[in-house]
CSV table of C-alpha atoms in Angstrom, one decimal:
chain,number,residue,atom,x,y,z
A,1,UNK,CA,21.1,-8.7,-121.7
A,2,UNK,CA,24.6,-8.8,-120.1
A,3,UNK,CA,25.0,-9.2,-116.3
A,4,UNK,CA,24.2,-6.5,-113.4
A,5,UNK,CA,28.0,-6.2,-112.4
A,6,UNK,CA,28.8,-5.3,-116.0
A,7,UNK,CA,26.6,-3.0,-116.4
A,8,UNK,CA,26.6,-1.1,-113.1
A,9,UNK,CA,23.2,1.3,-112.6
A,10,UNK,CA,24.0,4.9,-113.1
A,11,UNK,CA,23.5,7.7,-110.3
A,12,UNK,CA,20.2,9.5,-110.5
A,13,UNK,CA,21.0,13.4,-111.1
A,14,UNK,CA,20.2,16.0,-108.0
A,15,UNK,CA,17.1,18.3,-108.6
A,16,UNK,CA,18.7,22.0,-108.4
A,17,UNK,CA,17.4,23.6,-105.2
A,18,UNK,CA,15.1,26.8,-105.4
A,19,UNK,CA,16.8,30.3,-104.1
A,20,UNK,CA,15.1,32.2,-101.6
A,21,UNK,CA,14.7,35.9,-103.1
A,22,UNK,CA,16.7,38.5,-101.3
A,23,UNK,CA,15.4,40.9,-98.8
A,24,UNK,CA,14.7,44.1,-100.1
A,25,UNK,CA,16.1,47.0,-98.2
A,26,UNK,CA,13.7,49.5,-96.8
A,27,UNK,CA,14.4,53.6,-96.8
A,28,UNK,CA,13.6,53.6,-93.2
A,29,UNK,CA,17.2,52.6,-91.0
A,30,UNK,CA,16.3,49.6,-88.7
A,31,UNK,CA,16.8,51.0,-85.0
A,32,UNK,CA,17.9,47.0,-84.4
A,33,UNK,CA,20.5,46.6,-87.0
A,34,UNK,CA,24.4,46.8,-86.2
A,35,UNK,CA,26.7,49.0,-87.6
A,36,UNK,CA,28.4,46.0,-89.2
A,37,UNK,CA,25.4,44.9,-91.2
A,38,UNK,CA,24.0,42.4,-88.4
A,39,UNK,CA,21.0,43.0,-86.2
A,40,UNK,CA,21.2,43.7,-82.8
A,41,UNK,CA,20.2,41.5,-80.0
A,42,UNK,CA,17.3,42.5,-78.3
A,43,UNK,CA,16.7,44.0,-75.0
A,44,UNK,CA,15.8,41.3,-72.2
A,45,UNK,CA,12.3,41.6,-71.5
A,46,UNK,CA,11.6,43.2,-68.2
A,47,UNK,CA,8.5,41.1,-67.1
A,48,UNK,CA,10.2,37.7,-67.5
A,49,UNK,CA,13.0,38.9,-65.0
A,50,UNK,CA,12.9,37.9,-61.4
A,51,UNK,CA,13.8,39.8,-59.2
A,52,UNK,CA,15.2,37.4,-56.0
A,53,UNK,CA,15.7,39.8,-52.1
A,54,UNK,CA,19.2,39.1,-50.6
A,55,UNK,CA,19.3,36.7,-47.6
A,56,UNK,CA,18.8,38.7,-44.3
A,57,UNK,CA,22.7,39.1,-42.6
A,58,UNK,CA,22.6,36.6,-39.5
A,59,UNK,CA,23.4,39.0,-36.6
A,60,UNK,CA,26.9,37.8,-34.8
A,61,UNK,CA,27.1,37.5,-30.9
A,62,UNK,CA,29.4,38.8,-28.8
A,63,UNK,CA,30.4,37.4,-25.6
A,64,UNK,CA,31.5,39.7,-22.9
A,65,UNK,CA,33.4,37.9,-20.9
A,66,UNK,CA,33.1,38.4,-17.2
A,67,UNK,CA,35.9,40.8,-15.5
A,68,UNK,CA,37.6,38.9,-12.7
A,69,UNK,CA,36.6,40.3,-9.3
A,70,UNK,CA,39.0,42.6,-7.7
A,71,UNK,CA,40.4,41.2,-4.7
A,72,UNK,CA,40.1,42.3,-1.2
A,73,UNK,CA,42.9,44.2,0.4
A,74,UNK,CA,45.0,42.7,2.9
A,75,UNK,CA,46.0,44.3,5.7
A,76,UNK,CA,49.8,43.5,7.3
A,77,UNK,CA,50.0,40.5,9.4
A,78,UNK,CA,47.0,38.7,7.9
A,79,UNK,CA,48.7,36.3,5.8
A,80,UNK,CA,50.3,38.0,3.6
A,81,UNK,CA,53.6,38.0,2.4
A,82,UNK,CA,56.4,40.9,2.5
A,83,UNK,CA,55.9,43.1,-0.1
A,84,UNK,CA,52.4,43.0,-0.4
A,85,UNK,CA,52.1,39.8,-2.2
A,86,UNK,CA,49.7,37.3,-1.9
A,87,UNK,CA,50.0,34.2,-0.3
A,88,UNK,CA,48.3,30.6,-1.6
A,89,UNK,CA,45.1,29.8,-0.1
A,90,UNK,CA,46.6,26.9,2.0
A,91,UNK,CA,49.3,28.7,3.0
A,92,UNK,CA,46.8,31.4,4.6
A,93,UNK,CA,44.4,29.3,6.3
A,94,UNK,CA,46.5,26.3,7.6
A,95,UNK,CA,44.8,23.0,8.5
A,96,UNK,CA,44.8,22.0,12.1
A,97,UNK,CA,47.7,19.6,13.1
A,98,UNK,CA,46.5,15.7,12.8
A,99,UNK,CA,44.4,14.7,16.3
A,100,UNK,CA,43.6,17.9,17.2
A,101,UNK,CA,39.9,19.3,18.3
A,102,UNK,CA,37.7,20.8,15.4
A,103,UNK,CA,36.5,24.0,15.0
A,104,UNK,CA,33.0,22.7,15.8
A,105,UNK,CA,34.8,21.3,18.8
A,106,UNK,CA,36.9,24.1,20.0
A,107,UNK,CA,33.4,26.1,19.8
A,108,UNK,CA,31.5,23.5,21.9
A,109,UNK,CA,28.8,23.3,18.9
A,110,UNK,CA,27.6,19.4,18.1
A,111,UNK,CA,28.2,18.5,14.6
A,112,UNK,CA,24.7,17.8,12.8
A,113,UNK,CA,25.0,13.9,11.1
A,114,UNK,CA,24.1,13.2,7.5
A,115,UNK,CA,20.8,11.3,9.2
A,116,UNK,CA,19.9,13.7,12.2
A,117,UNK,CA,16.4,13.8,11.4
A,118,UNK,CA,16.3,10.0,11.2
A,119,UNK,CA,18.1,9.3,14.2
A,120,UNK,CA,15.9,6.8,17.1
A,121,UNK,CA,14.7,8.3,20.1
A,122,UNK,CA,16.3,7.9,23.5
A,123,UNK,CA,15.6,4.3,24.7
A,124,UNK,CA,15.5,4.2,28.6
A,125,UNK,CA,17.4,1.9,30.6
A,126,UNK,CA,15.3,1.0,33.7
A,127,UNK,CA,11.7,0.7,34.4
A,128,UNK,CA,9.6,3.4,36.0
A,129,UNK,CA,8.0,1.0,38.1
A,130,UNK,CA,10.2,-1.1,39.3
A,131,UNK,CA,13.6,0.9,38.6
A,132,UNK,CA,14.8,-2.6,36.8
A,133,UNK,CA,17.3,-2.5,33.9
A,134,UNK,CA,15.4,-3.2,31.0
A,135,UNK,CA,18.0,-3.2,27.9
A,136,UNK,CA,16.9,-2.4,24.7
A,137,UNK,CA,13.6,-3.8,25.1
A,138,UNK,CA,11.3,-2.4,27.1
A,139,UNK,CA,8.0,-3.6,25.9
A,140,UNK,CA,9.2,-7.3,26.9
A,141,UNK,CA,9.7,-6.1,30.5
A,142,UNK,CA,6.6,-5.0,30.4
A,143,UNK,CA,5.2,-8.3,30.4
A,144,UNK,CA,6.9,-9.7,33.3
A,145,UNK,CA,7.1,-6.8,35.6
A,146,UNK,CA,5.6,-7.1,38.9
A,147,UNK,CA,4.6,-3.8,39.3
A,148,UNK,CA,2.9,-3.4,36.0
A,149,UNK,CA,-0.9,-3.3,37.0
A,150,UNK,CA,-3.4,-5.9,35.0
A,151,UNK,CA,-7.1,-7.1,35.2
A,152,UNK,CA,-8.6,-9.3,37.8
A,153,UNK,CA,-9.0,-12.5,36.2
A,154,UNK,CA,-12.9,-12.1,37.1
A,155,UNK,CA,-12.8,-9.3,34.6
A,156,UNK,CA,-15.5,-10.4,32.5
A,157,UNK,CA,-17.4,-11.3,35.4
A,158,UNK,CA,-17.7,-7.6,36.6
A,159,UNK,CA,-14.8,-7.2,38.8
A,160,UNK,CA,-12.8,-3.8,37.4
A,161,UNK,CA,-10.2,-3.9,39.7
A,162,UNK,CA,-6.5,-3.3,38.5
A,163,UNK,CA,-4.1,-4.9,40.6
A,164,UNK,CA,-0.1,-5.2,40.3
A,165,UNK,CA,1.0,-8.7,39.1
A,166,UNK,CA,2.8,-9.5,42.4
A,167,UNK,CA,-0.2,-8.8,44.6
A,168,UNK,CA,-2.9,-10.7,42.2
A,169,UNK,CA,-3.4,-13.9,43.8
A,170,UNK,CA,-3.9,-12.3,47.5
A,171,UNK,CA,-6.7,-10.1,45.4
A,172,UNK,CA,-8.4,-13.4,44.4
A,173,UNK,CA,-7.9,-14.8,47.8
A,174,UNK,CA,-9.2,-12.0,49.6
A,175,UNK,CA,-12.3,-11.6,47.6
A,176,UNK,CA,-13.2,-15.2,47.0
A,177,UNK,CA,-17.0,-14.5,48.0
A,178,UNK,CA,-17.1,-11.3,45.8
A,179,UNK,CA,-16.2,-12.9,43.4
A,180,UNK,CA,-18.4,-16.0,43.4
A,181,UNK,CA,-21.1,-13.7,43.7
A,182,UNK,CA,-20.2,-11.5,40.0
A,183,UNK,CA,-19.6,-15.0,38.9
A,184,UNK,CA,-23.1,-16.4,39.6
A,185,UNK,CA,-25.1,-12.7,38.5
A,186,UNK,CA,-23.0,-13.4,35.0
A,187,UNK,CA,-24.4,-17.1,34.4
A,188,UNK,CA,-27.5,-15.5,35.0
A,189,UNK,CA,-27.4,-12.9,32.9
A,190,UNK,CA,-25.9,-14.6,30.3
A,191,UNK,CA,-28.5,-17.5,30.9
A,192,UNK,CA,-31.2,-15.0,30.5
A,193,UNK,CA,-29.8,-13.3,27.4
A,194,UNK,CA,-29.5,-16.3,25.1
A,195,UNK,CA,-33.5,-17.0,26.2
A,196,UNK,CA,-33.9,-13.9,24.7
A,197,UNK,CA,-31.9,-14.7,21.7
A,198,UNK,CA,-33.8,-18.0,21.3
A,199,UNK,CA,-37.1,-16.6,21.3
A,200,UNK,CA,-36.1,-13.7,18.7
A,201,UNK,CA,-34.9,-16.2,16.5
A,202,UNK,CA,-38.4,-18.7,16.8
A,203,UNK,CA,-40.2,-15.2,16.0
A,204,UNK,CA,-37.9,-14.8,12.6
A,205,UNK,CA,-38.2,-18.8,11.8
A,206,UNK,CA,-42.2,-18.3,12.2
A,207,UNK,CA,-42.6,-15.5,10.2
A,208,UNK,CA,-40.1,-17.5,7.3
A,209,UNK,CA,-42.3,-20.3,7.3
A,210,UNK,CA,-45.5,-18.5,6.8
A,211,UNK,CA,-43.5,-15.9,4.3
A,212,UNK,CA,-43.2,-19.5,2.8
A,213,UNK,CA,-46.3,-20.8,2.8
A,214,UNK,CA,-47.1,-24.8,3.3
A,215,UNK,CA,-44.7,-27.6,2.1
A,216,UNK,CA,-45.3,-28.6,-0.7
A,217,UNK,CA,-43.8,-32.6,-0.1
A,218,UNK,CA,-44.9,-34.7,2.8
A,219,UNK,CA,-43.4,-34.1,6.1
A,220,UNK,CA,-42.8,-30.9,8.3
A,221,UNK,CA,-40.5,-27.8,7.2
A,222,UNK,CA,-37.4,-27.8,8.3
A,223,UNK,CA,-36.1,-25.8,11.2
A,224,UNK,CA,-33.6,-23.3,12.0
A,225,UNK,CA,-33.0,-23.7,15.4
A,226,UNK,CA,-33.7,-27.5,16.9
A,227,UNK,CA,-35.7,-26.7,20.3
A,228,UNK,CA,-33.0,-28.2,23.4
A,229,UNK,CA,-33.2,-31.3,24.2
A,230,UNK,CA,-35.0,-32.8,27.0
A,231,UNK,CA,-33.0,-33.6,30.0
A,232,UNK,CA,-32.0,-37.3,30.7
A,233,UNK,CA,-34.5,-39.3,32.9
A,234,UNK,CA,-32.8,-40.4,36.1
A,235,UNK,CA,-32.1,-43.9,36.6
A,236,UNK,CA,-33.8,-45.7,39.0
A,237,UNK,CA,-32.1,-48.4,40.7
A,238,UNK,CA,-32.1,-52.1,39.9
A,239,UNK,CA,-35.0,-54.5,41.7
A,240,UNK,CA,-34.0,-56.6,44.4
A,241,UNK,CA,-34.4,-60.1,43.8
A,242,UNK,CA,-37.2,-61.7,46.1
A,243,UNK,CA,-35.9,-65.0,47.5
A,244,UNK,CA,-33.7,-67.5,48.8
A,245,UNK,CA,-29.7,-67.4,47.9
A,246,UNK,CA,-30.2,-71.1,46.0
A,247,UNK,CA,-33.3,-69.9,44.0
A,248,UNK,CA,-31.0,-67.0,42.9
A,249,UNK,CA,-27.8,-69.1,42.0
A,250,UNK,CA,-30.1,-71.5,40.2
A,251,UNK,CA,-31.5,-68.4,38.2
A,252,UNK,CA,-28.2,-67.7,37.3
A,253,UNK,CA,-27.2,-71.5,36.1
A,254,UNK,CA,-30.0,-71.4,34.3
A,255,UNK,CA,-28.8,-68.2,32.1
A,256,UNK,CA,-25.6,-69.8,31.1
A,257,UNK,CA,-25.1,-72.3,28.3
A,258,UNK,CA,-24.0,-76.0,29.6
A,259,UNK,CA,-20.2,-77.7,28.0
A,260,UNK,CA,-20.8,-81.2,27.2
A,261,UNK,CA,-17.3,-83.7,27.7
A,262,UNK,CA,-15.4,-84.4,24.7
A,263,UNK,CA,-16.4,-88.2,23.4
A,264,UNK,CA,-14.1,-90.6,23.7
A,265,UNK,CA,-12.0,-92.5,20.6
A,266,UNK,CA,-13.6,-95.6,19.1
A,267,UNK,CA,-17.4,-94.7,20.4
């Protein structure tokens, strides 16, 4: 046995490959074959075709652009320039010279302010009553001025009379009895009312307590209302004392506690 690189291995021969028999040509020409010897391509199929619409046209706008307006004729003398020309607006409607009166002026018409609507009414100056100058504040006149009428202080008495604040006090003055009188009818009245009012009130605490029923601890259910109290008995005045002016200042000694002298050092 020699070696593998002196002996390289030898190449394995190729199998021959098998021929594919030839076509045989038929009588009959083929409607598909070429001229040439080649067969023609064939036809597209008409079922496998789309057939895609073409995109609507967008449909363009035309602007009509509007035709300047023809301008009025102007007569000779009105501004207008020799020739027929036409003159600038300023130049045909000069502005007023500086300080004089507007048109609104000249024409005697007031000029409406931005805040017409908003603008405070009319303020007087003086008082009806007393033709006093009363500013800018009328409503703090009012409270001083001596014509302005007001109540009788006796008012809630029954006294409706409206008298101006200078002549008040000689309307108290001159009807001091009338006016005790209203004075005394209201304590009575009132007097009488909250009797009323008390006994009402009794009526509603009875008919709570027997809503209630009896208490159930010791002592009595409490009250609403406390009854008034009872009116003070009047004092009487102190006994005089039955004797002789020494029996009384030896009473009195008696009361009062006696000082004993301070002992002396050593006893």
């Amino acid at each position: 046995t020699s070696p593998s690189w002196k002996n390289p291995a030898k190449p394995k021969p190729k199998k021959p490959t098998p021929k594919k028999p030839a076509a045989r040509r038929s009588a009959t020409p083929d409607p598909d074959a070429s001229p040439t010897g080649g067969s023609l391509p064939a036809p597209p199929d008409a079922s496998l075709t789309l057939q895609s619409k073409p995109a609507p046209k967008k449909k363009s706008v035309t602007k009509v652009k509007p035709k300047p307006k023809a301008a009025a004729p102007v007569a000779e003398g009105d501004g207008s320039a020799p020739g027929g020309a036409e003159l600038p607006p300023a130049a045909a409607t000069p502005s007023p010279p500086p300080g004089a009166p507007s048109a609104s002026a000249r024409s005697g018409a007031r000029p409406l302010s931005p805040n017409a609507l908003a603008e405070p009414a009319v303020v007087p100056s003086k008082c009806d009553l007393c033709a006093a100058d009363v500013g800018s504040n009328p409503a703090a006149h009012k409270q001083v001025c001596p014509e302005e009428p007001v109540p009788c202080p006796f008012a809630e008495a029954g006294c409706s009379a409206m008298v101006p604040r200078s002549a008040l006090d000689a309307h108290v003055s001159a009807n001091v009895a009338g006016h005790l009188m209203l004075v005394h009818s209201h304590s009575i009245r009132v007097h009488k009312e909250n009797a009323e009012l008390r006994d009402k009130l009794q009526a509603v605490e009875r008919q709570v307590h027997e809503s209630n029923g009896p208490p159930t601890k010791r002592g009595t259910p409490q009250r609403l209302f406390h009854p008034p109290a009872a009116p003070p008995a009047p004092r009487t005045p102190p006994a005089r004392h039955e004797g002789t002016l020494a029996s009384l200042e030896e009473k009195q000694m008696s009361g009062r506690r006696t000082v004993r002298p301070p002992r002396a050092a050593g006893k």
